Amino acid sequence: MGMTMTQKILAAHAGLDKVAAGQLISARLDIVLGNDITTPVAVNEFKKAGFEKVFDKDRVAIVLDHFVPNKDIKAAEQSKTCREFACSHCVSHFYDVGRMGIEHALLPEQGVVTAGDCIIGADSHTCTYGALGAFSTGVGSTDMAAGMATGMAWFKVPSAIRFDLTGRLPANCSGKDVILTIIGMIGVDGALYKSMEFTGDGAHSLSMDDRLCICNMAIEAGAKNGIFPVDDVTMAYLAGRSEGTPVVFQADSDAEYEKTIHIDLSKIVPTIACPHLPENTHPASALHHIKVDQVVIGSCTNGRLEDMKAAYNILKGKKITDGIRCIIIPGTMQILRECVERGWYTAFIDAGAVVSTPTCGPCLGGYMGILAAGERCIATTNRNFVGRMGHVDSEVYLASPHTAAASALTGFITEYKEA
Amino acid sequence: MNTQGKVFKYPDNVDTDVIIPARYLNTPDARELALHCMEDIDTEFVKAVKPGDVMVAGWNFGCGSSREHAPLVIKTCGTGCVIAKSFARIFYRNAINIGLPILECEEAAEEISANDEVKVDFNTGTITDLTTGKTYQAQPFPPFIQNIIKAGGLLKSLKEGENNG
């Protein structure tokens, strides 16, 4: 029996010809990532264990993104811990205020991660980089510390679910609607410990920003990783930005999948995940009665240029309805700059939105848009758990940038319909 | 190794945001964080928990964020063990790496009630509900993971490996 794409990458990084689902392996890491919340815990563990240097200063990435620019004194202390560690170990991929972005928008954009890599990150959405044809998965701070010290990590080789995508997405839908639909189908533990491998003509029709969004939320189905095959779209994206040489792995034709789920992209509709689980999905068209107080467009899921473009196309020349706070957060400084250059930033302000520098801020209830008791937000973020964006009695509805922007104009959940 | 204590019972899909809300994650101090453990779904937990007590939950315990602060606060509160029908994978890894005992046992998680007195033997994976008198057998860990647990966590096991190698 052949190997899945994920298994092939893991075998190559474990120095083995073949691996099988369930096998425990030790794999070589190309990048070890942490952020301003998880890195301080890792630094503490690293020092406590008596490690003195990182395995490779060019293979550790530390991104300050959750609470920066520092939201309070304690957050400032955490950033300081990261900064001092990065400086003392000459970490080359250290991103501070002014250069930073939301980690999972930033690392692909900057070419730090590439096809064929084996990556761990102390952030659950590290699974994003599967869009580039890499094996990439979230871990905790202790795994990050061990990875920084040794350049290795242990894994149980995952089995896989194949998602065979056909057709093309309607114009008012994006990768977000695809992944919300899938999570609604299989549940928040539907891919627990498994790979989600996306294949088929429909997969090749998706843009890189859509693929990054889809792989980003693989964790919301419990998956170890999500992954797309490497094709012309991937190579065009990596060209001129990838620091490492992309290595292309392909699933064997006789690879074993636990099951194959067929999805016709042309049948996808604007989809919402209602509180308090990402699996609680409904068509946006069935939720027109839900009034919202706040709209957030951004995050590691949907803070990329295409997401900003979708928001611009819907908000330009229009007014956000009274009583709605609309917060737009470009994912990286480069994306923010593009918004300025293209006049989108001005259009957002004219529509009545606020635009922030890159931050995870409101997505995890950190700052920049915290909800009061009883308030509702429609957000392009990735989780709608109890209290996720603020008060324990507030609610988050997960949506695509199209749906979030259209809802900002009406004050109610509204899918975008092309004029 | 074993633990004995009172049961706190939780549903399916307990996520790391309710185990420790991100609004408190501006510090890595486990003792400070532990004051807020479970507060968004159970404000009584922190007041009532005693060393050795046991959390019993449904499917997919610890889903969501990779924050290691989640198993860390559960451990710091004095919780002796978490029994669940299943664990989210990053939480599972983190719990082992930091030395929080966890056991997967669908039957025990289904049948054991809140406030029961429970005894857990980690060497054998035997769970005894002293209130009902019923015993359950959890899935044993693979040897590789048992070695991490025996060493007292991942980094200690790596250091042991270095010293032995």
XYZ file of C-alpha atoms in Angstrom:
584
model
C 0.000 0.000 0.000
C 1.322 3.431 -0.924
C 1.726 6.536 1.191
C -0.320 9.721 1.424
C 1.345 13.056 0.656
C 1.714 13.742 4.389
C 3.238 10.320 5.022
C 5.772 10.863 2.236
C 6.956 14.163 3.722
C 7.205 12.591 7.179
C 9.109 9.559 5.839
C 11.615 11.825 4.086
C 12.164 13.854 7.270
C 12.523 10.711 9.382
C 15.105 9.262 6.994
C 12.857 6.308 6.206
C 11.808 4.817 2.877
C 8.362 4.083 4.160
C 6.098 4.931 7.078
C 2.618 3.692 7.931
C -0.291 5.211 9.841
C 0.147 4.779 13.586
C 3.944 4.464 13.441
C 5.889 6.623 15.913
C 8.750 8.487 14.250
C 11.292 11.153 15.030
C 11.426 13.726 12.234
C 13.836 16.485 11.262
C 12.277 19.970 11.406
C 12.704 22.712 8.813
C 11.073 25.463 10.888
C 10.130 25.737 14.577
C 7.685 28.594 15.253
C 6.373 30.416 18.301
C 4.448 33.584 19.125
C 4.354 36.109 21.976
C 2.036 33.925 24.094
C 3.603 30.503 23.569
C 7.288 31.446 23.244
C 7.754 32.753 26.830
C 6.604 29.370 28.178
C 8.951 27.620 25.716
C 11.871 29.881 26.677
C 11.297 29.035 30.323
C 11.252 25.285 29.582
C 14.295 25.590 27.287
C 16.316 27.288 30.025
C 15.012 25.084 32.835
C 16.104 21.971 30.940
C 19.598 23.437 30.614
C 19.748 23.903 26.833
C 22.161 26.637 25.816
C 21.640 27.186 22.103
C 19.058 26.713 19.400
C 19.770 23.981 16.844
C 19.831 26.436 13.919
C 19.275 30.184 14.203
C 17.817 30.239 10.670
C 15.223 27.558 11.394
C 13.556 29.162 14.401
C 10.816 31.745 13.797
C 9.413 33.943 16.556
C 6.557 36.255 15.649
C 5.037 38.778 18.053
C 1.424 38.940 16.920
C -1.148 38.081 19.563
C -0.944 41.098 21.877
C 1.197 43.604 19.946
C 1.701 46.516 19.905
C 1.726 45.508 23.579
C -1.782 45.700 25.015
C -0.650 46.042 28.644
C 2.349 45.779 30.940
C 2.215 42.010 31.303
C 1.981 41.546 27.527
C 4.956 43.882 27.194
C 6.947 41.648 29.539
C 6.103 38.608 27.397
C 7.228 40.418 24.230
C 10.412 41.418 26.040
C 11.140 37.784 26.942
C 10.733 36.810 23.264
C 12.855 39.723 22.060
C 15.702 38.986 24.466
C 15.694 35.285 23.618
C 15.638 35.982 19.859
C 18.463 38.493 20.237
C 20.669 36.303 22.429
C 20.286 33.332 20.056
C 20.589 35.494 16.883
C 17.226 34.120 15.646
C 17.082 35.380 12.060
C 13.299 35.067 11.645
C 12.280 37.289 14.531
C 9.419 39.646 13.678
C 8.728 42.598 15.952
C 6.321 45.543 15.642
C 6.746 47.279 12.297
C 7.947 44.104 10.570
C 5.539 41.590 12.010
C 2.312 40.185 10.721
C -0.083 37.536 11.943
C 2.271 34.540 11.910
C 0.323 32.356 9.473
C -0.127 35.201 7.019
C 3.481 36.311 7.470
C 5.598 33.151 7.136
C 4.197 32.084 3.736
C 4.331 35.695 2.473
C 7.956 36.089 3.523
C 8.947 32.734 2.031
C 10.062 31.317 5.393
C 8.068 28.127 4.772
C 7.928 26.208 1.520
C 6.730 23.062 -0.225
C 8.021 19.812 1.234
C 8.946 21.312 4.614
C 8.256 19.679 7.971
C 7.174 22.432 10.357
C 5.977 22.651 13.944
C 4.600 25.778 15.560
C 3.443 26.553 19.074
C 0.181 27.813 17.664
C -2.676 25.567 16.663
C -3.156 27.246 13.281
C 0.339 26.255 12.142
C -1.512 23.742 9.949
C -1.995 26.687 7.518
C 1.234 25.954 5.598
C -0.147 22.702 4.227
C -1.524 24.972 1.509
C 2.042 25.175 0.162
C 2.434 21.397 0.111
C 4.268 21.230 3.446
C 3.624 19.070 6.515
C 2.878 21.580 9.218
C 1.223 21.126 12.582
C 0.484 22.889 15.844
C 2.164 21.818 19.072
C 2.627 23.237 22.569
C 5.415 25.271 24.119
C 7.369 22.275 25.442
C 7.455 20.741 21.951
C 8.616 24.124 20.662
C 11.394 24.178 23.267
C 12.450 20.633 22.353
C 12.294 21.508 18.646
C 14.425 24.617 19.150
C 16.980 22.595 21.106
C 17.228 19.512 18.922
C 15.688 20.305 15.521
C 13.605 17.162 15.893
C 10.079 16.238 16.966
C 8.224 12.979 17.520
C 5.060 12.273 15.579
C 2.549 9.504 15.267
C 2.156 9.079 11.512
C -1.438 10.078 10.727
C -3.975 8.307 8.594
C -5.869 10.552 6.180
C -9.245 11.619 4.907
C -9.242 12.647 1.249
C -11.423 15.544 0.137
C -11.955 15.229 -3.603
C -12.938 18.698 -4.791
C -14.638 19.254 -8.144
C -16.179 22.271 -9.860
C -15.483 25.934 -9.162
C -16.623 28.216 -6.359
C -19.446 30.706 -6.943
C -18.270 34.347 -6.989
C -19.742 35.140 -3.563
C -17.989 32.203 -1.867
C -14.400 31.626 -0.830
C -12.195 29.066 0.865
C -13.824 29.995 4.185
C -17.209 28.745 2.988
C -15.554 25.501 1.838
C -13.847 24.755 5.148
C -16.886 25.772 7.233
C -19.025 23.459 5.084
C -16.552 20.606 5.623
C -16.382 21.158 9.406
C -20.184 21.224 9.449
C -20.179 17.849 7.657
C -17.557 16.003 9.709
C -17.676 17.813 13.071
C -15.055 19.403 15.303
C -13.383 16.045 15.896
C -14.217 14.568 12.483
C -10.542 14.458 11.483
C -9.047 13.978 14.975
C -5.355 12.917 14.724
C -5.727 12.640 10.920
C -4.545 14.461 7.806
C -7.043 16.253 5.610
C -5.731 15.875 2.067
C -7.413 18.044 -0.557
C -7.271 16.759 -4.135
C -9.089 16.966 -7.452
C -9.604 19.528 -10.198
C -11.486 21.750 -7.783
C -8.433 21.938 -5.503
C -6.323 23.207 -8.389
C -8.939 25.867 -9.176
C -8.540 27.463 -5.749
C -6.284 30.481 -5.188
C -3.406 30.295 -2.722
C -5.269 32.578 -0.291
C -8.248 30.186 -0.378
C -5.969 27.181 0.185
C -4.239 28.898 3.124
C -7.654 29.641 4.655
C -8.852 26.041 4.187
C -5.714 24.469 5.695
C -5.757 27.058 8.507
C -9.015 25.667 9.847
C -8.105 21.950 9.535
C -7.453 22.105 13.289
C -11.106 23.100 13.822
C -11.988 19.585 12.594
C -9.391 18.177 15.013
C -6.924 17.379 12.204
C -3.186 17.065 12.625
C -2.666 18.802 9.300
C -4.350 19.880 6.093
C -2.492 19.661 2.795
C -2.862 20.584 -0.877
C -0.902 19.100 -3.769
C 1.802 21.292 -5.267
C 0.757 22.687 -8.657
C 1.296 25.727 -10.891
C -0.555 27.957 -8.410
C 1.839 26.849 -5.645
C 4.970 27.291 -7.737
C 3.846 30.734 -8.926
C 3.254 31.736 -5.301
C 6.620 30.418 -4.097
C 8.605 31.913 -6.993
C 10.736 34.803 -5.862
C 9.802 34.477 -2.194
C 10.714 30.998 -0.980
C 14.011 30.999 0.963
C 14.375 27.240 0.781
C 14.161 25.105 -2.350
C 10.634 23.740 -2.725
C 10.487 19.939 -2.716
C 7.472 18.384 -4.359
C 5.904 15.306 -2.759
C 2.956 13.510 -4.321
C 0.627 10.970 -2.776
C 1.095 7.474 -4.226
C -1.657 6.390 -6.587
C -2.418 3.487 -4.226
C -2.240 5.586 -1.034
C -4.677 4.463 1.623
C -7.341 6.893 2.853
C -9.785 6.191 5.665
C -12.449 7.663 3.439
C -12.936 9.989 0.507
C -15.437 12.823 0.717
C -16.563 14.374 -2.567
C -17.324 18.071 -2.605
C -18.674 19.980 -5.599
C -17.387 23.521 -5.117
C -20.098 24.921 -7.410
C -22.690 23.838 -4.810
C -21.023 25.697 -1.907
C -23.126 28.526 -0.464
C -22.163 31.389 1.886
C -21.894 29.561 5.211
C -21.927 30.644 8.853
C -20.755 28.748 11.951
C -23.107 29.758 14.755
C -22.115 29.792 18.445
C -20.463 27.995 20.133
C -18.731 25.459 17.871
C -17.294 25.740 14.350
C -19.350 22.646 13.363
C -22.630 24.454 14.014
C -22.961 25.598 10.412
C -25.940 27.027 8.525
C -26.399 28.783 5.180
C -26.121 32.549 5.694
C -29.448 32.839 3.852
C -31.192 31.123 6.779
C -29.845 33.612 9.321
C -31.054 36.984 8.026
C -32.849 37.583 11.326
C -29.617 37.578 13.346
C -28.652 41.138 14.255
C -24.980 41.865 14.915
C -23.158 44.578 16.865
C -19.668 44.139 15.485
C -17.928 42.922 12.334
C -14.304 41.744 12.331
C -12.496 41.135 9.035
C -8.983 39.791 9.567
C -7.090 37.018 11.458
C -4.732 34.237 10.358
C -7.738 32.703 8.613
C -8.881 35.704 6.552
C -6.464 38.637 6.823
C -4.862 38.185 3.395
C -4.969 40.409 0.337
C -7.896 38.602 -1.335
C -9.861 38.973 1.905
C -9.155 42.709 1.979
C -10.130 42.896 -1.688
C -13.457 41.177 -0.997
C -14.135 43.646 1.815
C -13.161 46.588 -0.404
C -15.359 45.505 -3.316
C -18.369 45.315 -1.014
C -17.722 48.367 1.206
C -16.389 50.874 -1.361
C -18.672 53.871 -1.722
C -21.086 52.445 0.868
C -21.789 53.258 4.514
C -21.566 50.753 7.331
C -24.922 50.856 9.025
C -25.346 52.888 12.217
C -24.667 50.976 15.395
C -22.230 48.532 13.791
C -18.536 48.613 14.687
C -16.530 47.272 11.751
C -12.896 46.400 12.462
C -10.617 45.519 9.546
C -7.209 43.999 10.288
C -4.833 43.363 7.385
C -2.725 40.300 8.245
C 0.757 41.674 7.607
C 2.507 45.015 7.161
C 2.856 44.241 3.444
C -0.886 43.637 3.128
C -1.577 46.808 5.120
C 0.729 48.721 2.775
C -1.081 47.269 -0.254
C -4.390 48.454 1.226
C -2.932 51.954 1.527
C -1.369 51.935 -1.963
C -4.537 50.714 -3.644
C -6.774 53.215 -1.866
C -8.634 50.476 -0.007
C -7.636 51.883 3.398
C -9.330 55.198 2.556
C -12.396 53.401 1.245
C -12.647 51.428 4.504
C -12.465 54.632 6.568
C -14.982 56.386 4.312
C -17.339 53.451 4.795
C -17.056 53.916 8.559
C -14.693 51.072 9.455
C -11.562 51.196 11.573
C -8.351 49.674 10.254
C -5.772 48.231 12.652
C -2.145 47.272 12.323
C -1.731 43.478 12.125
C -2.710 41.630 15.319
C -4.557 38.504 16.428
C -6.248 40.854 18.963
C -10.006 40.315 18.858
C -9.989 36.760 17.445
C -8.956 35.313 20.802
C -10.546 37.988 22.965
C -7.231 39.699 23.594
C -7.992 43.327 22.718
C -9.021 45.531 19.723
C -12.707 44.640 19.705
C -13.777 42.843 22.885
C -17.503 42.108 23.191
C -19.767 43.027 26.126
C -22.412 40.698 27.577
C -25.151 39.964 25.051
C -23.240 41.373 22.071
C -22.833 39.540 18.761
C -20.017 39.671 16.265
C -19.817 38.284 12.760
C -16.146 37.573 12.222
C -13.862 36.064 9.606
C -11.912 34.462 12.458
C -11.713 30.750 13.239
C -13.324 30.005 16.615
C -16.679 30.812 18.171
C -16.243 29.124 21.551
C -17.897 30.444 24.730
C -16.243 33.759 25.635
C -13.821 33.588 22.713
C -14.097 37.306 21.806
C -14.972 38.712 25.194
C -17.768 38.320 27.719
C -18.902 34.782 28.445
C -22.409 35.820 27.302
C -21.262 37.267 23.951
C -21.536 35.424 20.634
C -19.324 34.964 17.577
C -20.631 33.938 14.138
C -17.878 32.741 11.802
C -18.132 33.820 8.167
C -16.245 34.638 4.980
C -15.000 38.177 4.265
C -17.775 38.554 1.639
C -20.489 37.704 4.150
C -18.931 39.736 6.970
C -18.614 42.842 4.790
C -22.152 42.482 3.407
C -23.440 42.125 6.969
C -21.655 45.341 7.996
C -23.859 47.215 5.502
C -27.136 45.807 6.852
C -26.488 45.131 10.525
C -27.881 41.612 10.070
C -26.264 38.418 8.776
C -26.381 38.918 5.026
C -24.767 36.993 2.184
C -23.183 38.995 -0.598
C -25.061 38.998 -3.869
C -23.275 40.389 -6.872
C -24.923 43.523 -8.281
C 1.538 6.227 40.832
C -2.093 6.927 41.490
C -4.576 9.614 42.438
C -7.794 9.675 44.402
C -10.388 12.396 44.678
C -13.742 13.872 43.831
C -15.034 14.041 40.256
C -15.750 17.239 38.332
C -17.795 16.272 35.287
C -17.729 18.148 31.962
C -19.381 17.689 28.535
C -17.987 17.036 25.025
C -15.684 19.503 23.254
C -14.346 21.351 26.302
C -12.044 23.835 24.549
C -8.835 25.430 25.742
C -10.499 28.864 25.695
C -12.782 27.821 28.546
C -10.024 25.901 30.342
C -8.015 29.118 30.413
C -9.453 32.177 28.600
C -6.969 34.029 26.366
C -7.729 37.294 28.136
C -5.502 36.035 30.963
C -2.652 34.852 28.740
C -0.626 38.013 29.180
C 1.384 36.092 31.771
C 3.096 32.688 31.667
C 2.792 32.367 35.496
C 0.937 29.078 36.052
C -0.133 29.904 39.625
C -1.697 33.194 38.564
C -3.366 31.575 35.547
C -4.685 28.685 37.645
C -6.978 31.093 39.508
C -9.076 31.270 36.308
C -9.158 27.579 35.363
C -12.549 26.603 33.840
C -14.162 29.867 34.956
C -16.161 30.468 31.748
C -18.102 27.204 32.181
C -17.682 26.444 35.900
C -17.059 29.300 38.319
C -17.046 26.886 41.271
C -14.210 24.642 40.058
C -11.276 26.684 41.320
C -12.930 27.207 44.722
C -13.862 23.548 45.164
C -10.967 21.556 43.635
C -8.644 19.725 46.033
C -5.332 17.999 45.308
C -5.928 14.638 43.669
C -9.406 15.430 42.330
C -10.343 14.084 38.905
C -11.871 15.728 35.826
C -14.141 13.467 33.766
C -15.266 14.680 30.337
C -16.709 13.607 27.000
C -15.258 13.586 23.481
C -12.504 15.874 22.182
C -11.384 17.356 25.516
C -8.981 20.283 25.063
C -9.900 21.198 21.495
C -8.903 24.559 20.045
C -5.760 26.499 20.799
C -2.314 24.951 21.284
C -1.833 26.837 24.542
C 0.115 24.629 26.921
C -1.256 26.878 29.637
C -4.415 24.702 29.483
C -3.014 21.410 30.846
C -0.658 23.470 33.019
C -3.481 25.253 34.890
C -5.424 21.999 35.322
C -2.307 20.451 36.862
C -1.469 23.532 38.926
C -4.968 23.537 40.446
C -4.105 20.165 41.942
C -6.132 18.013 39.542
C -4.689 14.504 39.719
C -5.967 13.212 36.397
C -8.263 13.940 33.439
C -10.372 11.067 32.092
C -12.159 11.653 28.789
C -13.734 9.741 25.932
C -11.100 11.337 23.682
C -8.613 14.211 23.732
C -7.824 16.796 21.067
C -4.381 15.974 19.724
C -2.404 19.072 20.771
C -3.859 18.912 24.300
C -2.949 15.200 24.452
C 0.656 15.974 23.472
C 0.910 18.917 25.826
C -0.482 16.982 28.797
C 2.114 14.240 28.315
C 4.908 16.743 27.741
C 4.196 18.623 30.986
C 3.292 15.583 33.088
C -0.474 15.928 33.549
C -1.861 12.382 33.749
C -4.656 11.787 31.226
C -6.587 8.634 30.407
C -8.918 7.752 27.540
C -11.812 5.568 28.639
C -15.206 5.930 26.981
C -17.103 3.755 29.446
C -15.709 5.477 32.547
C -16.314 8.917 31.061
C -19.892 7.950 30.297
C -20.805 6.309 33.612
C -18.895 8.155 36.337
C -20.986 10.921 37.909
C -20.070 14.344 39.252
C -18.962 14.253 42.903
C -18.218 10.494 42.851
C -15.024 9.490 44.659
C -12.638 7.962 42.122
C -9.275 6.216 42.370
C -6.955 5.960 39.372
C -3.904 3.689 39.077
C -1.690 5.084 36.305
C 0.550 2.018 36.142
C -2.293 -0.306 35.236
C -4.767 2.229 33.784
C -7.412 0.983 36.227
C -10.104 3.477 37.215
C -12.213 2.642 40.282
C -15.387 4.538 41.095
C -15.404 4.109 44.892
C -18.928 5.554 45.079
C -20.462 2.913 42.802
C -17.807 0.229 43.275
C -17.367 -0.198 39.519
C -13.947 -0.492 37.856
C -12.896 0.478 34.339
C -9.821 -0.192 32.232
C -8.322 2.713 30.257
C -6.245 2.355 27.085
C -2.561 1.979 28.017
C -0.040 4.445 26.540
C 2.424 3.181 23.910
C 5.886 2.455 25.457
C 7.430 5.505 23.734
C 4.992 7.799 25.538
C 5.353 5.870 28.797
C 9.063 6.703 28.696
C 8.304 10.431 28.412
C 5.914 10.167 31.346
C 8.410 8.170 33.431
C 11.154 10.731 32.794
C 8.830 13.496 34.045
C 8.113 15.189 30.720
C 9.544 15.589 27.221
C 12.527 17.817 27.976
C 13.675 15.658 30.868
C 13.422 12.583 28.647
C 15.515 14.343 25.972
C 18.123 15.306 28.562
C 18.197 11.717 29.827
C 18.708 10.584 26.238
C 21.585 13.060 25.836
C 23.219 11.857 29.038
C 22.788 8.201 28.144
C 23.888 8.729 24.551
